[in-house]
Structure formats: structure tokens, C-alpha cells
mmCIF file of C-alpha atoms in Angstrom:
data_model
loop_
_atom_site.group_PDB
_atom_site.id
_atom_site.type_symbol
_atom_site.label_atom_id
_atom_site.label_comp_id
_atom_site.label_asym_id
_atom_site.label_seq_id
_atom_site.Cartn_x
_atom_site.Cartn_y
_atom_site.Cartn_z
ATOM 1 C CA UNK A 4 92.640 82.206 93.757
ATOM 2 C CA UNK A 5 89.430 84.091 93.647
ATOM 3 C CA UNK A 6 88.061 86.783 90.992
ATOM 4 C CA UNK A 7 85.630 89.821 90.663
ATOM 5 C CA UNK A 8 84.880 91.719 87.854
ATOM 6 C CA UNK A 9 83.045 94.572 87.357
ATOM 7 C CA UNK A 10 83.573 96.066 83.486
ATOM 8 C CA UNK A 11 81.257 99.327 83.844
ATOM 9 C CA UNK A 12 83.293 101.632 85.784
ATOM 10 C CA UNK A 13 80.456 104.544 86.194
ATOM 11 C CA UNK A 14 77.285 104.794 84.927
ATOM 12 C CA UNK A 15 75.201 107.532 84.606
ATOM 13 C CA UNK A 16 71.844 107.913 84.503
ATOM 14 C CA UNK A 17 68.553 110.534 85.214
ATOM 15 C CA UNK A 18 66.576 110.235 87.506
ATOM 16 C CA UNK A 19 64.044 107.186 88.180
ATOM 17 C CA UNK A 20 65.040 105.451 84.909
ATOM 18 C CA UNK A 21 66.984 101.329 85.782
ATOM 19 C CA UNK A 22 69.841 100.414 86.554
ATOM 20 C CA UNK A 23 71.750 96.956 86.255
ATOM 21 C CA UNK A 24 75.375 97.154 87.612
ATOM 22 C CA UNK A 25 77.431 94.575 85.862
ATOM 23 C CA UNK A 26 79.234 91.562 88.623
ATOM 24 C CA UNK A 27 81.394 88.917 87.306
ATOM 25 C CA UNK A 28 83.150 86.065 89.601
ATOM 26 C CA UNK A 29 85.406 83.352 89.172
ATOM 27 C CA UNK A 30 85.704 80.712 92.248
ATOM 28 C CA UNK A 31 87.352 77.237 91.350
ATOM 29 C CA UNK A 32 84.922 76.274 95.446
ATOM 30 C CA UNK A 33 82.047 75.238 95.456
ATOM 31 C CA UNK A 34 81.261 76.589 98.318
ATOM 32 C CA UNK A 35 81.011 80.479 98.284
ATOM 33 C CA UNK A 36 78.847 83.701 99.498
ATOM 34 C CA UNK A 37 78.435 87.036 97.322
ATOM 35 C CA UNK A 38 77.752 91.026 98.520
ATOM 36 C CA UNK A 39 77.038 94.060 97.109
ATOM 37 C CA UNK A 40 78.169 96.773 100.117
ATOM 38 C CA UNK A 41 77.484 100.506 98.327
ATOM 39 C CA UNK A 42 79.944 103.382 99.087
ATOM 40 C CA UNK A 43 78.707 106.845 99.399
ATOM 41 C CA UNK A 44 80.408 110.093 99.064
ATOM 42 C CA UNK A 45 80.451 110.587 102.802
ATOM 43 C CA UNK A 46 82.840 106.452 102.968
ATOM 44 C CA UNK A 47 81.083 104.025 104.322
ATOM 45 C CA UNK A 48 80.570 101.138 103.281
ATOM 46 C CA UNK A 49 77.171 100.131 103.277
ATOM 47 C CA UNK A 50 76.311 96.516 103.276
ATOM 48 C CA UNK A 51 73.113 96.001 100.811
ATOM 49 C CA UNK A 52 72.532 92.045 100.492
ATOM 50 C CA UNK A 53 74.034 88.056 100.844
ATOM 51 C CA UNK A 54 73.306 85.548 98.357
ATOM 52 C CA UNK A 55 75.067 81.599 99.110
ATOM 53 C CA UNK A 56 76.023 80.296 96.430
ATOM 54 C CA UNK A 57 73.688 77.032 96.855
ATOM 55 C CA UNK A 58 70.112 79.803 97.077
ATOM 56 C CA UNK A 59 70.384 80.786 92.580
ATOM 57 C CA UNK A 60 66.766 82.823 93.826
ATOM 58 C CA UNK A 61 66.481 86.358 92.846
ATOM 59 C CA UNK A 62 65.821 88.739 95.515
ATOM 60 C CA UNK A 63 64.166 91.904 95.879
ATOM 61 C CA UNK A 64 64.165 94.848 98.160
ATOM 62 C CA UNK A 65 62.025 97.879 97.725
ATOM 63 C CA UNK A 66 63.468 99.870 95.085
ATOM 64 C CA UNK A 67 66.434 97.094 94.719
ATOM 65 C CA UNK A 68 66.899 93.711 93.077
ATOM 66 C CA UNK A 69 69.653 90.933 92.333
ATOM 67 C CA UNK A 70 70.060 88.301 89.665
ATOM 68 C CA UNK A 71 72.203 85.470 90.382
ATOM 69 C CA UNK A 72 73.713 83.152 87.377
ATOM 70 C CA UNK A 73 75.671 80.213 88.586
ATOM 71 C CA UNK A 74 75.322 79.650 85.404
ATOM 72 C CA UNK A 75 77.912 82.276 84.056
ATOM 73 C CA UNK A 76 78.684 83.232 87.152
ATOM 74 C CA UNK A 77 77.096 86.215 87.396
ATOM 75 C CA UNK A 78 75.121 88.085 90.604
ATOM 76 C CA UNK A 79 73.920 91.571 89.240
ATOM 77 C CA UNK A 80 72.414 94.211 90.952
ATOM 78 C CA UNK A 81 69.874 95.818 89.831
ATOM 79 C CA UNK A 82 68.373 99.993 90.612
ATOM 80 C CA UNK A 83 64.791 100.475 89.875
ATOM 81 C CA UNK A 84 64.229 104.081 89.306
ATOM 82 C CA UNK A 85 66.886 105.671 90.426
ATOM 83 C CA UNK A 86 67.087 108.763 92.506
ATOM 84 C CA UNK A 87 69.991 111.232 93.043
ATOM 85 C CA UNK A 88 70.519 109.248 97.011
ATOM 86 C CA UNK A 89 70.830 106.240 94.987
ATOM 87 C CA UNK A 90 74.882 108.125 93.778
ATOM 88 C CA UNK A 91 77.290 106.533 94.775
ATOM 89 C CA UNK A 92 80.300 104.269 94.028
ATOM 90 C CA UNK A 93 79.205 100.198 94.716
ATOM 91 C CA UNK A 94 81.269 97.036 94.887
ATOM 92 C CA UNK A 95 80.835 93.299 94.406
ATOM 93 C CA UNK A 96 82.561 91.036 97.353
ATOM 94 C CA UNK A 97 82.839 87.192 97.079
ATOM 95 C CA UNK A 98 83.951 85.748 99.861
ATOM 96 C CA UNK A 99 84.820 81.460 100.046
ATOM 97 C CA UNK A 100 85.378 80.043 103.735
ATOM 98 C CA UNK A 101 88.242 78.675 104.128
ATOM 99 C CA UNK A 102 88.313 77.162 108.261
ATOM 100 C CA UNK A 103 87.809 80.495 110.082
ATOM 101 C CA UNK A 104 88.223 82.576 107.218
ATOM 102 C CA UNK A 105 85.622 84.621 105.058
ATOM 103 C CA UNK A 106 88.091 87.197 103.672
ATOM 104 C CA UNK A 107 86.318 89.495 100.890
ATOM 105 C CA UNK A 108 87.399 90.268 97.826
ATOM 106 C CA UNK A 109 86.227 92.984 95.780
ATOM 107 C CA UNK A 110 85.833 94.450 92.873
ATOM 108 C CA UNK A 111 86.669 97.300 90.948
ATOM 109 C CA UNK A 112 83.481 99.569 91.728
ATOM 110 C CA UNK A 113 81.331 100.874 89.526
ATOM 111 C CA UNK A 114 80.812 104.561 90.594
ATOM 112 C CA UNK A 115 77.151 105.018 89.676
ATOM 113 C CA UNK A 116 75.801 108.747 89.584
ATOM 114 C CA UNK A 117 72.578 109.533 89.604
ATOM 115 C CA UNK A 118 71.417 113.047 88.062
ATOM 116 C CA UNK A 119 68.152 115.087 88.647
ATOM 117 C CA UNK B 22 71.811 99.925 116.447
ATOM 118 C CA UNK B 23 75.594 99.299 117.482
ATOM 119 C CA UNK B 24 77.943 100.356 114.922
ATOM 120 C CA UNK B 25 81.271 98.921 114.024
ATOM 121 C CA UNK B 26 82.475 102.350 115.733
ATOM 122 C CA UNK B 27 86.777 103.407 114.782
ATOM 123 C CA UNK B 28 89.356 106.192 115.821
ATOM 124 C CA UNK B 29 90.553 108.344 115.094
ATOM 125 C CA UNK B 30 88.026 108.719 112.200
ATOM 126 C CA UNK B 31 91.572 111.121 110.949
ATOM 127 C CA UNK B 32 94.658 110.706 111.263
ATOM 128 C CA UNK B 33 97.600 112.553 109.227
ATOM 129 C CA UNK B 34 101.052 111.734 110.245
ATOM 130 C CA UNK B 35 104.673 112.259 108.601
ATOM 131 C CA UNK B 36 106.838 109.232 107.213
ATOM 132 C CA UNK B 37 108.593 106.376 109.063
ATOM 133 C CA UNK B 38 106.240 107.507 112.013
ATOM 134 C CA UNK B 39 103.853 105.601 114.000
ATOM 135 C CA UNK B 40 99.894 105.306 113.451
ATOM 136 C CA UNK B 41 98.179 102.594 116.493
ATOM 137 C CA UNK B 42 93.815 102.165 114.920
ATOM 138 C CA UNK B 43 92.002 101.391 117.438
ATOM 139 C CA UNK B 44 88.487 99.407 116.169
ATOM 140 C CA UNK B 45 85.876 98.693 118.498
ATOM 141 C CA UNK B 46 83.190 95.917 116.485
ATOM 142 C CA UNK B 47 79.283 94.962 117.501
ATOM 143 C CA UNK B 48 78.679 93.363 120.465
ATOM 144 C CA UNK B 49 78.649 89.684 120.150
ATOM 145 C CA UNK B 50 80.369 89.750 116.779
ATOM 146 C CA UNK B 51 83.399 87.212 116.885
ATOM 147 C CA UNK B 52 85.558 88.110 113.761
ATOM 148 C CA UNK B 53 86.859 91.029 113.279
ATOM 149 C CA UNK B 54 89.392 91.731 109.887
ATOM 150 C CA UNK B 55 90.100 95.281 108.456
ATOM 151 C CA UNK B 56 90.857 96.197 105.396
ATOM 152 C CA UNK B 57 92.228 99.177 103.265
ATOM 153 C CA UNK B 58 91.576 101.441 100.562
ATOM 154 C CA UNK B 59 93.663 103.359 97.973
ATOM 155 C CA UNK B 60 92.385 106.348 96.830
ATOM 156 C CA UNK B 61 90.534 104.911 94.107
ATOM 157 C CA UNK B 62 90.606 101.906 94.808
ATOM 158 C CA UNK B 63 88.970 98.024 96.118
ATOM 159 C CA UNK B 64 89.316 98.045 99.741
ATOM 160 C CA UNK B 65 92.221 94.795 100.887
ATOM 161 C CA UNK B 66 91.615 92.325 102.870
ATOM 162 C CA UNK B 67 95.141 92.644 105.838
ATOM 163 C CA UNK B 68 94.028 90.546 107.912
ATOM 164 C CA UNK B 69 91.183 88.869 110.732
ATOM 165 C CA UNK B 70 91.037 87.656 114.175
ATOM 166 C CA UNK B 71 87.922 85.364 115.142
ATOM 167 C CA UNK B 72 88.013 84.917 118.761
ATOM 168 C CA UNK B 73 90.848 87.241 119.414
ATOM 169 C CA UNK B 74 93.507 84.423 117.377
ATOM 170 C CA UNK B 75 94.953 85.362 114.302
ATOM 171 C CA UNK B 76 92.857 84.072 112.005
ATOM 172 C CA UNK B 77 93.654 85.081 108.591
ATOM 173 C CA UNK B 78 96.237 87.286 106.501
ATOM 174 C CA UNK B 79 96.440 88.958 103.163
ATOM 175 C CA UNK B 80 98.628 91.651 101.652
ATOM 176 C CA UNK B 81 99.717 92.924 104.806
ATOM 177 C CA UNK B 82 102.704 94.472 104.930
ATOM 178 C CA UNK B 83 105.254 92.966 107.571
ATOM 179 C CA UNK B 84 105.479 96.801 108.920
ATOM 180 C CA UNK B 85 102.046 96.446 109.847
ATOM 181 C CA UNK B 86 101.198 93.694 112.783
ATOM 182 C CA UNK B 87 97.134 93.850 114.315
ATOM 183 C CA UNK B 88 96.122 91.991 117.593
ATOM 184 C CA UNK B 89 92.186 91.682 119.461
ATOM 185 C CA UNK B 90 92.218 91.597 122.292
ATOM 186 C CA UNK B 91 89.844 90.450 125.146
ATOM 187 C CA UNK B 92 87.388 92.797 125.428
ATOM 188 C CA UNK B 93 87.758 91.950 120.798
ATOM 189 C CA UNK B 94 88.191 95.166 120.870
ATOM 190 C CA UNK B 95 91.810 95.209 117.542
ATOM 191 C CA UNK B 96 94.444 98.106 117.075
ATOM 192 C CA UNK B 97 96.114 98.388 113.491
ATOM 193 C CA UNK B 98 100.093 99.408 114.263
ATOM 194 C CA UNK B 99 102.090 100.715 111.410
ATOM 195 C CA UNK B 100 105.799 101.654 111.540
ATOM 196 C CA UNK B 101 107.942 102.990 110.338
ATOM 197 C CA UNK B 102 105.355 104.863 107.832
ATOM 198 C CA UNK B 103 105.346 105.511 103.464
ATOM 199 C CA UNK B 104 103.639 108.245 101.100
ATOM 200 C CA UNK B 105 102.064 104.876 99.461
ATOM 201 C CA UNK B 106 100.670 103.560 103.463
ATOM 202 C CA UNK B 107 97.872 106.812 102.944
ATOM 203 C CA UNK B 108 95.043 105.142 102.891
ATOM 204 C CA UNK B 109 91.343 104.777 103.972
ATOM 205 C CA UNK B 110 91.728 102.679 106.655
ATOM 206 C CA UNK B 111 88.199 99.899 107.118
ATOM 207 C CA UNK B 112 87.445 97.962 110.597
ATOM 208 C CA UNK B 113 84.178 94.919 109.520
ATOM 209 C CA UNK B 114 82.839 93.180 111.341
ATOM 210 C CA UNK B 115 80.791 89.641 111.676
ATOM 211 C CA UNK B 116 77.960 87.752 113.681
ATOM 212 C CA UNK B 117 78.819 84.537 114.624
ATOM 213 C CA UNK B 118 78.177 81.521 111.769
ATOM 214 C CA UNK B 119 77.099 84.577 110.045
ATOM 215 C CA UNK B 120 79.289 85.658 106.199
ATOM 216 C CA UNK B 121 78.420 89.262 105.786
ATOM 217 C CA UNK B 122 80.437 92.029 107.354
ATOM 218 C CA UNK B 123 79.367 94.827 108.532
ATOM 219 C CA UNK B 124 82.054 98.028 108.046
ATOM 220 C CA UNK B 125 82.929 100.528 110.508
ATOM 221 C CA UNK B 126 82.743 104.155 109.119
ATOM 222 C CA UNK B 127 87.191 103.150 108.032
ATOM 223 C CA UNK B 128 90.493 105.655 109.132
ATOM 224 C CA UNK B 129 91.321 107.804 106.767
ATOM 225 C CA UNK B 130 95.864 108.436 107.176
ATOM 226 C CA UNK B 131 97.614 110.654 105.103
ATOM 227 C CA UNK B 132 101.245 110.583 105.261
ATOM 228 C CA UNK B 133 102.922 112.954 104.586
#
């Protein structure tokens, strides 16, 4: 069975601070995919990034960066110079492909509040 | 760019009624997923379809059924609605051979 743990339920920072959202996953499979999604107050789920289990390279996209470490089963997400518009619930998710099945298992989410 | 379309966006039903939610995936996406997100919860996988065939089943109640049609749109049918069915229902689609899922705006179902 797969499991995703986001231990931080809520984080509050002041604008321009850096913030890291933690994600720890569990799976016995060697092939898997990790994702981050953003859910702003409007409710939609916005895809941010996908990482496969064979690619441990960190990635940077603008103010966003992701650190994938298989040794600690972690896939952490850092927002640099946070902005009020970054306020949202952020979900980490895991997918273990099985045939044509590719369902996502989500963590419980981290509510990020960026204060002006 | 085209996105996943869901209708209706909001739905209010009474207990024991029936509801039908519709999903139109992004063109040329071959897989459709349905998720249920209760208040303050993470999305829970219900069911998925690959090329119009059911590909996986999650924690979907027997009162719920779904199908994907020849034009690739999908419908989630919910019968004998209960108060606990009140949630945000998401549809998502994936491009062929890819694993990222693109979500629609969701249908907020309220059962009274």
C-alpha cells in the first residue's frame, strides 16, 4: 500500500520569507511518480510538478524548487520569496502505475498562509 | 489551452435523491479519473477509465456508478444520496502515456 505524509498541517509566513513544505512517502514499488498540487481558496487543483522515481535531480521553476531524496523518501517543496498569492493548500501525491491504473494517493495537505 | 470541464459546478440535492455529474476531459487525453474531496480532507480516488474501459476502482460506494462514453466524456451517477456524500467531486484526465493528472474545477455537491 502507498502512503503520503505531510506532517505540517498549517504554516504561516510573512511575505518574502522562504518556506519549505515537507512530504514523506511510503511505497514498496521501485517505479513510482511523485506530484505536488496547489489548491487555492477557489478550490481547483493545480498541477505543479511530477517527478519519477528514477530521476533524483532537483528542479527549480521560478520561485519554486523541489528536493527529491530517495534515501529519506522525501519530496520537499520550497517557495522562495513567498507572496500572498501563494496562500493555498498544497498537496503532495504519489502514483504507482499498475497496468493502466494510475490513481493518485494524496497526503493530507499543508495549508500555507502568506501574510502581507 | 483547453481544460477539463465539469458540470454542474454546484448541485444541491436532498437525501435519497439521485445526482449525475459530468466531465469532459482535455482533448486527446485517454484516461479519466474521479475523486471525492470531503470538507478539510484530501481527495480520495473513486474510479478511473482508460480508453472508455474501467481501469481502476477505489473507495467508491456501491450506490455510485460511472461510465465513459464514445466521445470520452464521463458521468458519475450517485443514487440514494446521503448527507455524507456532500463533497467536492473532481474529474481529472491524463495524456496518453503520461502520469500527471489535470483536474477540472470540481462539482460541489450539497446533500440536505
